[in-house]
């Protein structure tokens, strides 16, 4: 299994069944591209946050918090991929840190307790992304992986959320796009 997995099993072991879910999620996501993992991270926070009914199983009975943390951990160690729009190679950790900052701003801003516990803000994530982009020999520590995963879990459980579904309905109605 991957290097952060023991921490993931310890951190996520709410019910005893989570260890099985972590193994299933890692197998399911192991071959996913960085763009798919980033998209999953954002969609989990945007569409399956605290407002949704529990248990929150999204895929193959895997709880959303397990999918989110496994996505984060896999991105942390992904070597990266070529991004045609940017005409450059982007490491997984850089892509993750940038997307986590965007998710916090656009979808679910973590509570002050989470920010204090992780000692991370969206600005910090973007600064770290810039450092990892510039210094390709730098590799994230397991400690940083834990903090970023906890930050992303804070986004998932945040009460500071934008209700995109309601905004979409409101804007369509205001434009006369929905039947009356």
Coordinates of N, CA, C and O in Angstrom, one line a residue:
X1 N 0.8 -1.2 0.0 CA 0.0 0.0 0.0 C 0.9 1.2 0.0 O 2.1 1.2 0.2
X2 N 0.3 2.4 -0.2 CA 1.0 3.6 -0.4 C 1.5 4.2 1.0 O 0.9 3.9 2.0
X3 N 2.5 5.1 0.9 CA 3.1 5.5 2.2 C 2.2 6.2 3.2 O 2.4 6.0 4.4
X4 N 1.2 7.0 2.8 CA 0.4 7.6 3.9 C -0.7 6.7 4.4 O -1.4 7.0 5.3
X5 N -0.9 5.5 3.8 CA -2.0 4.6 4.1 C -2.1 4.3 5.6 O -3.2 4.3 6.2
X6 N -1.0 4.0 6.4 CA -1.2 3.7 7.8 C -1.8 4.9 8.5 O -2.7 4.7 9.4
X7 N -1.4 6.1 8.2 CA -2.0 7.3 8.8 C -3.5 7.4 8.4 O -4.3 7.6 9.3
X8 N -3.8 7.1 7.1 CA -5.2 7.2 6.7 C -6.0 6.2 7.4 O -7.1 6.5 7.9
X9 N -5.5 5.0 7.6 CA -6.3 4.0 8.4 C -6.5 4.4 9.8 O -7.6 4.2 10.3
X10 N -5.5 5.0 10.4 CA -5.7 5.4 11.8 C -6.6 6.6 11.9 O -7.5 6.7 12.7
X11 N -6.4 7.6 11.0 CA -7.2 8.8 11.0 C -8.7 8.6 10.7 O -9.6 9.2 11.2
X12 N -8.9 7.7 9.7 CA -10.3 7.5 9.2 C -11.0 6.4 9.9 O -12.2 6.2 9.7
X13 N -10.4 5.7 10.8 CA -11.0 4.5 11.5 C -12.1 5.0 12.4 O -12.0 4.8 13.6
X14 N -13.1 5.6 11.9 CA -14.3 5.9 12.7 C -15.0 4.6 13.0 O -14.9 4.1 14.1
X15 N -15.8 4.0 12.1 CA -16.2 2.7 12.3 C -15.2 1.7 11.9 O -14.3 2.0 11.1
X16 N -15.2 0.5 12.4 CA -14.2 -0.5 12.1 C -14.2 -0.9 10.6 O -13.2 -1.3 10.0
X17 N -15.3 -0.6 9.9 CA -15.4 -1.0 8.5 C -14.6 0.0 7.6 O -14.3 -0.3 6.4
X18 N -14.1 1.1 8.1 CA -13.4 2.1 7.3 C -12.1 1.5 6.7 O -11.7 1.9 5.6
X19 N -11.4 0.6 7.5 CA -10.1 0.0 6.9 C -10.4 -0.7 5.6 O -9.6 -0.6 4.7
X20 N -11.5 -1.4 5.6 CA -11.9 -2.1 4.3 C -12.2 -1.1 3.2 O -11.8 -1.3 2.1
X21 N -12.8 0.0 3.6 CA -13.2 1.0 2.6 C -11.9 1.7 2.1 O -11.9 2.0 0.9
X22 N -10.9 1.9 2.9 CA -9.7 2.5 2.5 C -9.0 1.7 1.4 O -8.6 2.1 0.4
X23 N -8.9 0.4 1.7 CA -8.3 -0.6 0.7 C -9.1 -0.5 -0.6 O -8.5 -0.5 -1.7
X24 N -10.4 -0.6 -0.5 CA -11.2 -0.6 -1.7 C -11.0 0.7 -2.5 O -10.9 0.7 -3.7
X25 N -11.0 1.9 -1.8 CA -10.9 3.2 -2.4 C -9.5 3.3 -3.1 O -9.4 3.8 -4.2
X26 N -8.5 2.8 -2.4 CA -7.1 2.9 -3.0 C -7.0 2.1 -4.3 O -6.4 2.5 -5.2
X27 N -7.6 0.9 -4.2 CA -7.6 0.0 -5.4 C -8.4 0.7 -6.6 O -8.0 0.7 -7.7
X28 N -9.6 1.3 -6.2 CA -10.4 1.9 -7.2 C -9.8 3.2 -7.8 O -9.9 3.4 -9.0
X29 N -9.0 3.9 -7.0 CA -8.5 5.2 -7.5 C -7.0 5.1 -7.9 O -6.5 6.1 -8.4
X30 N -6.4 4.0 -7.7 CA -4.9 3.9 -7.9 C -4.5 4.3 -9.3 O -3.4 5.0 -9.4
X31 N -5.2 4.0 -10.3 CA -4.8 4.3 -11.7 C -5.5 5.6 -12.2 O -5.4 5.9 -13.4
X32 N -6.2 6.3 -11.4 CA -6.8 7.5 -11.8 C -5.8 8.6 -12.1 O -4.7 8.7 -11.5
X33 N -6.1 9.4 -13.1 CA -5.3 10.5 -13.5 C -5.4 11.6 -12.5 O -6.4 11.7 -11.8
X34 N -4.4 12.5 -12.4 CA -4.5 13.6 -11.5 C -5.7 14.5 -11.8 O -6.4 15.0 -10.8
X35 N -6.1 14.7 -13.0 CA -7.3 15.5 -13.3 C -8.5 14.8 -12.8 O -9.4 15.5 -12.3
X36 N -8.6 13.5 -12.9 CA -9.8 12.8 -12.3 C -9.8 12.9 -10.8 O -10.9 13.2 -10.2
X37 N -8.7 12.8 -10.1 CA -8.6 12.9 -8.7 C -8.9 14.3 -8.2 O -9.6 14.5 -7.2
X38 N -8.4 15.3 -8.9 CA -8.8 16.7 -8.6 C -10.3 17.0 -8.7 O -10.9 17.6 -7.9
X39 N -10.8 16.5 -9.8 CA -12.3 16.6 -10.0 C -13.1 15.9 -8.9 O -14.1 16.5 -8.4
X40 N -12.7 14.7 -8.6 CA -13.4 14.0 -7.5 C -13.3 14.8 -6.2 O -14.3 14.9 -5.5
X41 N -12.2 15.3 -5.9 CA -12.0 16.1 -4.6 C -13.0 17.2 -4.6 O -13.8 17.4 -3.7
X42 N -13.1 18.0 -5.7 CA -14.0 19.1 -5.8 C -15.5 18.7 -5.8 O -16.3 19.3 -5.1
X43 N -15.8 17.7 -6.5 CA -17.2 17.2 -6.6 C -17.7 16.7 -5.3 O -18.8 16.8 -4.9
X44 N -16.8 16.0 -4.5 CA -17.2 15.5 -3.2 C -17.6 16.6 -2.3 O -18.6 16.6 -1.6
X45 N -16.7 17.7 -2.3 CA -17.0 18.8 -1.4 C -18.3 19.6 -1.9 O -19.1 19.9 -1.1
X46 N -18.3 19.8 -3.2 CA -19.4 20.6 -3.8 C -20.8 19.9 -3.6 O -21.8 20.5 -3.3
X47 N -20.8 18.6 -3.9 CA -22.1 17.9 -4.1 C -22.4 17.0 -2.9 O -23.6 16.6 -2.8
X48 N -21.4 16.6 -2.1 CA -21.7 15.6 -1.1 C -21.3 16.1 0.3 O -20.9 15.4 1.2
X49 N -21.3 17.4 0.5 CA -20.9 18.0 1.8 C -21.9 17.7 2.9 O -22.8 16.9 2.8
X50 N -21.8 18.5 4.0 CA -22.6 18.3 5.2 C -24.1 18.3 5.0 O -24.8 17.8 5.7
X51 N -24.6 19.0 3.9 CA -26.0 19.1 3.7 C -26.6 17.8 3.3 O -27.9 17.7 3.3
X52 N -25.8 16.9 2.8 CA -26.4 15.6 2.3 C -26.6 14.6 3.4 O -26.0 14.6 4.4
X53 N -27.6 13.8 3.2 CA -27.9 12.8 4.2 C -26.8 11.8 4.3 O -26.1 11.5 3.4
X54 N -26.7 11.2 5.5 CA -25.7 10.2 5.8 C -26.2 8.9 5.3 O -27.4 8.8 5.1
X55 N -25.5 7.9 5.0 CA -24.1 7.7 5.3 C -23.2 8.4 4.3 O -22.0 8.5 4.5
X56 N -23.7 8.9 3.2 CA -22.8 9.6 2.3 C -22.0 8.7 1.4 O -21.0 9.1 0.9
X57 N -22.4 7.4 1.2 CA -21.7 6.5 0.3 C -21.9 7.1 -1.1 O -23.0 7.4 -1.6
X58 N -20.8 7.2 -1.8 CA -20.7 7.7 -3.2 C -20.5 6.7 -4.2 O -21.2 6.6 -5.2
X59 N -19.5 5.8 -4.0 CA -19.1 4.8 -5.0 C -18.8 3.5 -4.3 O -18.0 3.5 -3.3
X60 N -19.4 2.4 -4.8 CA -19.2 1.1 -4.2 C -19.3 1.0 -2.7 O -18.6 0.3 -2.1
X61 N -20.2 1.8 -2.2 CA -20.4 1.8 -0.7 C -19.3 2.5 0.1 O -19.2 2.3 1.3
X62 N -18.4 3.2 -0.6 CA -17.3 3.9 0.1 C -17.7 5.2 0.6 O -18.2 6.0 -0.1
X63 N -17.6 5.5 1.9 CA -18.0 6.8 2.5 C -17.2 7.9 1.8 O -16.0 7.8 1.5
X64 N -17.9 9.1 1.7 CA -17.3 10.2 1.1 C -16.0 10.7 1.7 O -15.0 11.1 1.0
X65 N -15.9 10.6 3.0 CA -14.6 11.1 3.7 C -13.4 10.2 3.3 O -12.3 10.6 3.2
X66 N -13.7 8.9 3.1 CA -12.6 8.0 2.7 C -12.2 8.3 1.3 O -11.0 8.3 1.0
X67 N -13.1 8.5 0.4 CA -12.8 8.8 -1.0 C -12.0 10.1 -1.0 O -11.0 10.2 -1.8
X68 N -12.4 11.1 -0.3 CA -11.7 12.4 -0.3 C -10.3 12.2 0.2 O -9.3 12.7 -0.5
X69 N -10.0 11.6 1.3 CA -8.7 11.5 1.8 C -7.8 10.6 0.9 O -6.7 10.9 0.7
X70 N -8.4 9.5 0.4 CA -7.6 8.7 -0.5 C -7.2 9.5 -1.8 O -6.1 9.3 -2.3
X71 N -8.1 10.3 -2.3 CA -7.8 11.2 -3.5 C -6.7 12.1 -3.1 O -5.7 12.3 -3.9
X72 N -6.7 12.7 -2.0 CA -5.7 13.7 -1.6 C -4.3 12.9 -1.5 O -3.3 13.4 -2.0
X73 N -4.3 11.8 -0.8 CA -3.1 11.1 -0.6 C -2.5 10.6 -1.9 O -1.3 10.6 -2.1
X74 N -3.3 10.1 -2.8 CA -2.9 9.7 -4.1 C -2.3 10.8 -5.0 O -1.3 10.7 -5.6
X75 N -2.9 12.0 -4.9 CA -2.4 13.2 -5.6 C -1.1 13.6 -5.0 O -0.2 14.0 -5.7
X76 N -0.9 13.5 -3.7 CA 0.3 13.9 -3.1 C 1.5 13.1 -3.6 O 2.6 13.7 -3.8
X77 N 1.3 11.9 -3.9 CA 2.5 11.1 -4.4 C 2.5 10.8 -5.9 O 3.4 10.2 -6.4
X78 N 1.5 11.4 -6.6 CA 1.5 11.2 -8.1 C 2.6 12.0 -8.7 O 2.9 13.1 -8.3
X79 N 3.3 11.4 -9.7 CA 4.4 12.0 -10.3 C 4.0 13.2 -11.2 O 4.8 14.1 -11.4
X80 N 2.7 13.2 -11.6 CA 2.2 14.3 -12.3 C 1.8 13.9 -13.8 O 1.9 12.8 -14.1
X81 N 1.5 14.9 -14.5 CA 1.1 14.7 -15.9 C 1.3 16.0 -16.7 O 1.4 17.1 -16.2
X82 N 1.3 15.8 -18.0 CA 1.4 16.9 -18.9 C 0.0 17.6 -19.1 O -1.0 16.9 -19.3
X83 N 0.0 18.9 -18.9 CA -1.3 19.6 -19.1 C -1.2 20.4 -20.4 O -0.5 21.4 -20.5
X84 N -2.0 20.0 -21.4 CA -1.9 20.6 -22.7 C -2.2 22.1 -22.7 O -1.6 22.9 -23.4
X85 N -3.2 22.5 -21.9 CA -3.6 23.9 -21.8 C -2.5 24.8 -21.4 O -2.4 25.9 -21.8
X86 N -1.7 24.3 -20.5 CA -0.5 25.0 -19.9 C 0.8 24.7 -20.7 O 1.8 25.4 -20.4
X87 N 0.8 23.7 -21.5 CA 2.0 23.3 -22.2 C 3.1 23.0 -21.2 O 4.3 23.4 -21.5
X88 N 2.8 22.4 -20.1 CA 3.8 22.1 -19.1 C 3.4 20.8 -18.3 O 2.3 20.4 -18.3
X89 N 4.4 20.3 -17.6 CA 4.2 19.1 -16.8 C 3.9 19.6 -15.4 O 4.6 20.5 -14.9
X90 N 2.8 19.1 -14.8 CA 2.4 19.5 -13.4 C 2.5 18.3 -12.5 O 1.8 17.3 -12.7
X91 N 3.2 18.5 -11.4 CA 3.3 17.4 -10.4 C 2.0 17.3 -9.7 O 1.2 18.3 -9.5
X92 N 1.7 16.1 -9.2 CA 0.5 15.8 -8.5 C 0.3 16.7 -7.2 O -0.8 17.2 -7.0
X93 N 1.4 16.9 -6.5 CA 1.3 17.7 -5.3 C 0.9 19.2 -5.6 O 0.2 19.8 -4.9
X94 N 1.5 19.7 -6.7 CA 1.2 21.1 -7.1 C -0.3 21.2 -7.5 O -1.0 22.1 -7.1
X95 N -0.7 20.2 -8.3 CA -2.1 20.2 -8.8 C -3.1 20.1 -7.6 O -4.1 20.8 -7.5
X96 N -2.7 19.3 -6.6 CA -3.6 19.1 -5.4 C -3.7 20.4 -4.6 O -4.7 20.8 -4.2
X97 N -2.5 21.0 -4.3 CA -2.5 22.2 -3.5 C -3.3 23.3 -4.1 O -4.0 24.0 -3.4
X98 N -3.2 23.5 -5.4 CA -3.9 24.5 -6.1 C -5.4 24.2 -6.1 O -6.2 25.1 -5.8
X99 N -5.8 23.0 -6.3 CA -7.2 22.6 -6.3 C -7.8 22.7 -4.9 O -8.9 23.2 -4.8
X100 N -7.1 22.3 -3.9 CA -7.6 22.4 -2.5 C -7.9 23.9 -2.2 O -8.9 24.2 -1.5
X101 N -7.0 24.8 -2.6 CA -7.3 26.2 -2.3 C -8.5 26.7 -3.0 O -9.4 27.4 -2.5
X102 N -8.7 26.3 -4.3 CA -9.9 26.7 -5.0 C -11.2 26.1 -4.4 O -12.2 26.7 -4.3
X103 N -11.1 24.8 -4.0 CA -12.2 24.1 -3.4 C -12.7 24.9 -2.1 O -13.8 25.1 -1.9
X104 N -11.7 25.3 -1.3 CA -12.0 26.0 -0.1 C -12.7 27.3 -0.4 O -13.6 27.7 0.3
X105 N -12.2 28.0 -1.4 CA -12.8 29.3 -1.8 C -14.2 29.2 -2.4 O -15.1 29.9 -2.1
X106 N -14.3 28.2 -3.4 CA -15.5 28.1 -4.2 C -16.6 27.3 -3.5 O -17.8 27.4 -3.8
X107 N -16.2 26.3 -2.7 CA -17.2 25.3 -2.4 C -17.4 25.1 -0.9 O -18.6 25.0 -0.5
X108 N -16.4 25.1 -0.1 CA -16.7 24.9 1.4 C -15.5 25.4 2.2 O -14.5 24.6 2.3
X109 N -15.5 26.6 2.7 CA -14.4 27.1 3.4 C -14.3 26.5 4.8 O -15.3 26.5 5.6
X110 N -13.2 25.9 5.2 CA -13.1 25.3 6.5 C -13.4 26.2 7.7 O -13.1 27.4 7.6
X111 N -13.8 25.7 8.8 CA -14.0 26.5 10.0 C -12.7 27.0 10.5 O -11.6 26.5 10.2
X112 N -12.8 28.0 11.4 CA -11.6 28.5 12.0 C -10.8 27.5 12.8 O -9.6 27.5 12.9
X113 N -11.6 26.5 13.4 CA -10.9 25.4 14.2 C -10.0 24.6 13.3 O -8.9 24.2 13.6
X114 N -10.5 24.3 12.1 CA -9.8 23.5 11.1 C -8.5 24.3 10.6 O -7.4 23.7 10.6
X115 N -8.7 25.5 10.3 CA -7.6 26.4 9.9 C -6.5 26.5 11.0 O -5.3 26.3 10.7
X116 N -7.0 26.6 12.2 CA -6.0 26.7 13.3 C -5.3 25.3 13.5 O -4.1 25.3 13.7
X117 N -6.0 24.2 13.4 CA -5.5 22.9 13.7 C -4.5 22.5 12.6 O -3.4 21.9 12.8
X118 N -4.8 22.9 11.3 CA -3.9 22.5 10.2 C -2.9 23.5 9.9 O -1.9 23.2 9.2
X119 N -3.1 24.7 10.5 CA -2.2 25.9 10.2 C -2.1 26.1 8.7 O -1.0 26.4 8.2
X120 N -3.2 26.0 8.0 CA -3.3 26.2 6.5 C -4.4 27.1 6.2 O -5.5 26.9 6.8
X121 N -4.2 27.9 5.2 CA -5.3 28.7 4.6 C -5.2 28.5 3.1 O -4.1 28.0 2.6
X122 N -6.2 28.9 2.3 CA -6.0 28.8 0.8 C -4.7 29.5 0.3 O -4.0 29.0 -0.6
X123 N -4.4 30.7 0.9 CA -3.1 31.4 0.5 C -1.9 30.5 0.8 O -1.0 30.4 0.0
X124 N -1.9 29.8 1.9 CA -0.8 28.9 2.3 C -0.6 27.8 1.3 O 0.5 27.4 0.9
X125 N -1.8 27.3 0.9 CA -1.8 26.2 -0.1 C -1.2 26.6 -1.4 O -0.4 25.9 -2.1
X126 N -1.6 27.8 -1.9 CA -1.1 28.4 -3.1 C 0.4 28.7 -3.0 O 1.2 28.4 -4.0
X127 N 0.9 29.1 -1.9 CA 2.3 29.4 -1.7 C 3.1 28.1 -1.7 O 4.2 28.0 -2.3
X128 N 2.6 27.1 -1.1 CA 3.2 25.8 -1.1 C 3.3 25.2 -2.5 O 4.3 24.6 -2.9
X129 N 2.2 25.4 -3.3 CA 2.1 24.9 -4.7 C 3.2 25.6 -5.5 O 3.9 24.9 -6.3
X130 N 3.4 26.9 -5.3 CA 4.4 27.6 -6.0 C 5.8 27.1 -5.6 O 6.7 27.0 -6.5
X131 N 6.0 26.8 -4.3 CA 7.3 26.3 -3.9 C 7.6 24.9 -4.5 O 8.7 24.7 -5.0
X132 N 6.6 24.1 -4.5 CA 6.8 22.7 -5.0 C 7.0 22.8 -6.5 O 7.7 21.9 -7.1
X133 N 6.4 23.7 -7.2 CA 6.5 23.9 -8.6 C 7.9 24.3 -9.0 O 8.6 23.8 -9.9
X134 N 8.4 25.3 -8.2 CA 9.7 25.9 -8.5 C 10.9 24.9 -8.1 O 11.9 24.8 -8.8
X135 N 10.7 24.2 -7.0 CA 11.7 23.3 -6.5 C 11.3 21.8 -6.7 O 10.8 21.2 -5.8
X136 N 11.6 21.3 -7.9 CA 11.1 20.0 -8.2 C 11.7 18.8 -7.4 O 11.1 17.8 -7.4
X137 N 12.8 19.1 -6.8 CA 13.4 18.0 -5.9 C 12.7 18.0 -4.5 O 13.0 17.0 -3.8
X138 N 12.0 19.0 -4.2 CA 11.3 19.0 -2.9 C 10.1 18.0 -3.0 O 9.4 17.9 -4.0
X139 N 10.0 17.2 -1.9 CA 8.8 16.3 -1.8 C 8.1 16.6 -0.5 O 8.7 16.9 0.5
X140 N 6.8 16.4 -0.6 CA 6.0 16.7 0.6 C 6.2 15.6 1.7 O 6.4 14.5 1.4
X141 N 6.2 16.1 2.9 CA 6.3 15.2 4.1 C 5.0 14.6 4.4 O 3.9 15.1 4.1
X142 N 5.0 13.4 5.1 CA 3.8 12.8 5.6 C 3.0 13.8 6.5 O 1.8 13.8 6.5
X143 N 3.7 14.6 7.2 CA 3.1 15.6 8.1 C 2.3 16.6 7.3 O 1.1 17.0 7.6
X144 N 2.8 17.1 6.2 CA 2.1 18.0 5.3 C 0.9 17.3 4.7 O -0.2 17.9 4.5
X145 N 1.1 16.0 4.3 CA -0.1 15.3 3.7 C -1.2 15.2 4.7 O -2.4 15.4 4.4
X146 N -0.9 14.9 6.0 CA -1.9 14.9 7.0 C -2.6 16.2 7.2 O -3.9 16.3 7.3
X147 N -1.9 17.3 7.2 CA -2.5 18.6 7.3 C -3.4 19.0 6.2 O -4.5 19.5 6.3
X148 N -2.9 18.7 4.9 CA -3.7 19.0 3.7 C -5.0 18.1 3.7 O -6.1 18.6 3.4
X149 N -4.8 16.8 4.0 CA -6.0 16.0 4.1 C -7.0 16.4 5.1 O -8.2 16.5 4.9
X150 N -6.5 16.9 6.3 CA -7.4 17.4 7.3 C -8.1 18.7 6.9 O -9.3 18.9 7.1
X151 N -7.3 19.5 6.2 CA -7.9 20.7 5.6 C -9.0 20.4 4.6 O -10.1 21.0 4.7
X152 N -8.8 19.5 3.7 CA -9.8 19.1 2.8 C -11.0 18.4 3.4 O -12.2 18.7 3.0
X153 N -10.8 17.6 4.5 CA -11.9 17.1 5.3 C -12.7 18.2 5.9 O -13.9 18.2 6.0
X154 N -12.0 19.3 6.3 CA -12.7 20.5 6.9 C -13.5 21.1 5.8 O -14.6 21.7 6.1
X155 N -13.1 21.1 4.6 CA -13.9 21.7 3.5 C -15.2 20.8 3.3 O -16.3 21.4 3.1
X156 N -15.0 19.5 3.4 CA -16.1 18.6 3.2 C -17.2 18.8 4.2 O -18.4 18.8 4.0
X157 N -16.8 19.0 5.5 CA -17.7 19.1 6.6 C -18.1 20.6 6.9 O -18.7 20.8 7.9
X158 N -17.7 21.5 6.1 CA -17.8 22.9 6.4 C -19.3 23.4 6.4 O -20.0 23.1 5.4
X159 N -19.7 24.2 7.4 CA -21.0 24.8 7.3 C -21.0 26.1 6.4 O -22.0 26.6 6.0
X160 N -19.8 26.5 6.0 CA -19.6 27.7 5.1 C -19.5 27.2 3.7 O -18.5 27.1 3.1
X161 N -20.7 27.0 3.2 CA -20.8 26.4 1.8 C -21.6 27.2 0.9 O -22.5 27.9 1.3
X162 N -21.2 27.2 -0.4 CA -22.0 27.8 -1.4 C -23.0 26.8 -2.0 O -22.6 25.7 -2.4
X163 N -24.3 27.1 -2.0 CA -25.3 26.2 -2.5 C -25.4 26.5 -4.0 O -26.2 27.3 -4.5
X164 N -24.6 25.8 -4.8 CA -24.5 26.0 -6.2 C -25.8 25.6 -6.9 O -26.2 26.2 -7.9
X165 N -26.5 24.6 -6.4 CA -27.8 24.2 -7.0 C -28.8 25.3 -6.9 O -29.5 25.6 -7.9
X166 N -28.9 25.9 -5.7 CA -29.9 27.0 -5.5 C -29.5 28.2 -6.4 O -30.3 28.8 -6.9
X167 N -28.2 28.5 -6.5 CA -27.8 29.6 -7.3 C -28.1 29.4 -8.7 O -28.5 30.3 -9.4
X168 N -27.9 28.2 -9.2 CA -28.2 27.9 -10.6 C -29.6 28.0 -10.9 O -30.0 28.6 -11.9
X169 N -30.5 27.6 -10.0 CA -32.0 27.7 -10.2 C -32.4 29.1 -10.1 O -33.2 29.6 -10.9
X170 N -31.8 29.9 -9.2 CA -32.2 31.3 -9.1 C -31.8 32.1 -10.3 O -32.5 32.9 -10.8
X171 N -30.5 31.8 -10.8 CA -30.1 32.6 -11.9 C -30.8 32.3 -13.2 O -31.1 33.1 -14.0
X172 N -31.2 31.0 -13.4 CA -32.0 30.6 -14.5 C -33.4 31.3 -14.5 O -33.9 31.8 -15.5
X173 N -34.0 31.2 -13.3 CA -35.3 31.8 -13.1 C -35.3 33.3 -13.4 O -36.1 33.9 -14.0
X174 N -34.2 34.0 -12.9 CA -34.1 35.4 -13.1 C -33.9 35.8 -14.5 O -34.2 36.9 -15.0
X175 N -33.4 34.9 -15.3 CA -33.2 35.1 -16.7 C -34.3 34.6 -17.6 O -34.3 34.7 -18.8
X176 N -35.4 34.1 -16.9 CA -36.5 33.6 -17.6 C -36.3 32.3 -18.4 O -36.9 32.1 -19.4
X177 N -35.4 31.5 -17.9 CA -35.0 30.3 -18.5 C -35.9 29.1 -18.0 O -35.8 28.0 -18.6
X178 N -36.6 29.2 -17.0 CA -37.4 28.1 -16.5 C -38.9 28.5 -16.7 O -39.3 29.6 -16.6
X179 N -39.6 27.4 -17.0 CA -41.1 27.7 -17.2 C -41.7 28.1 -15.9 O -41.3 27.7 -14.8
X180 N -42.7 29.0 -16.0 CA -43.3 29.5 -14.8 C -44.5 28.7 -14.4 O -45.0 27.8 -15.0

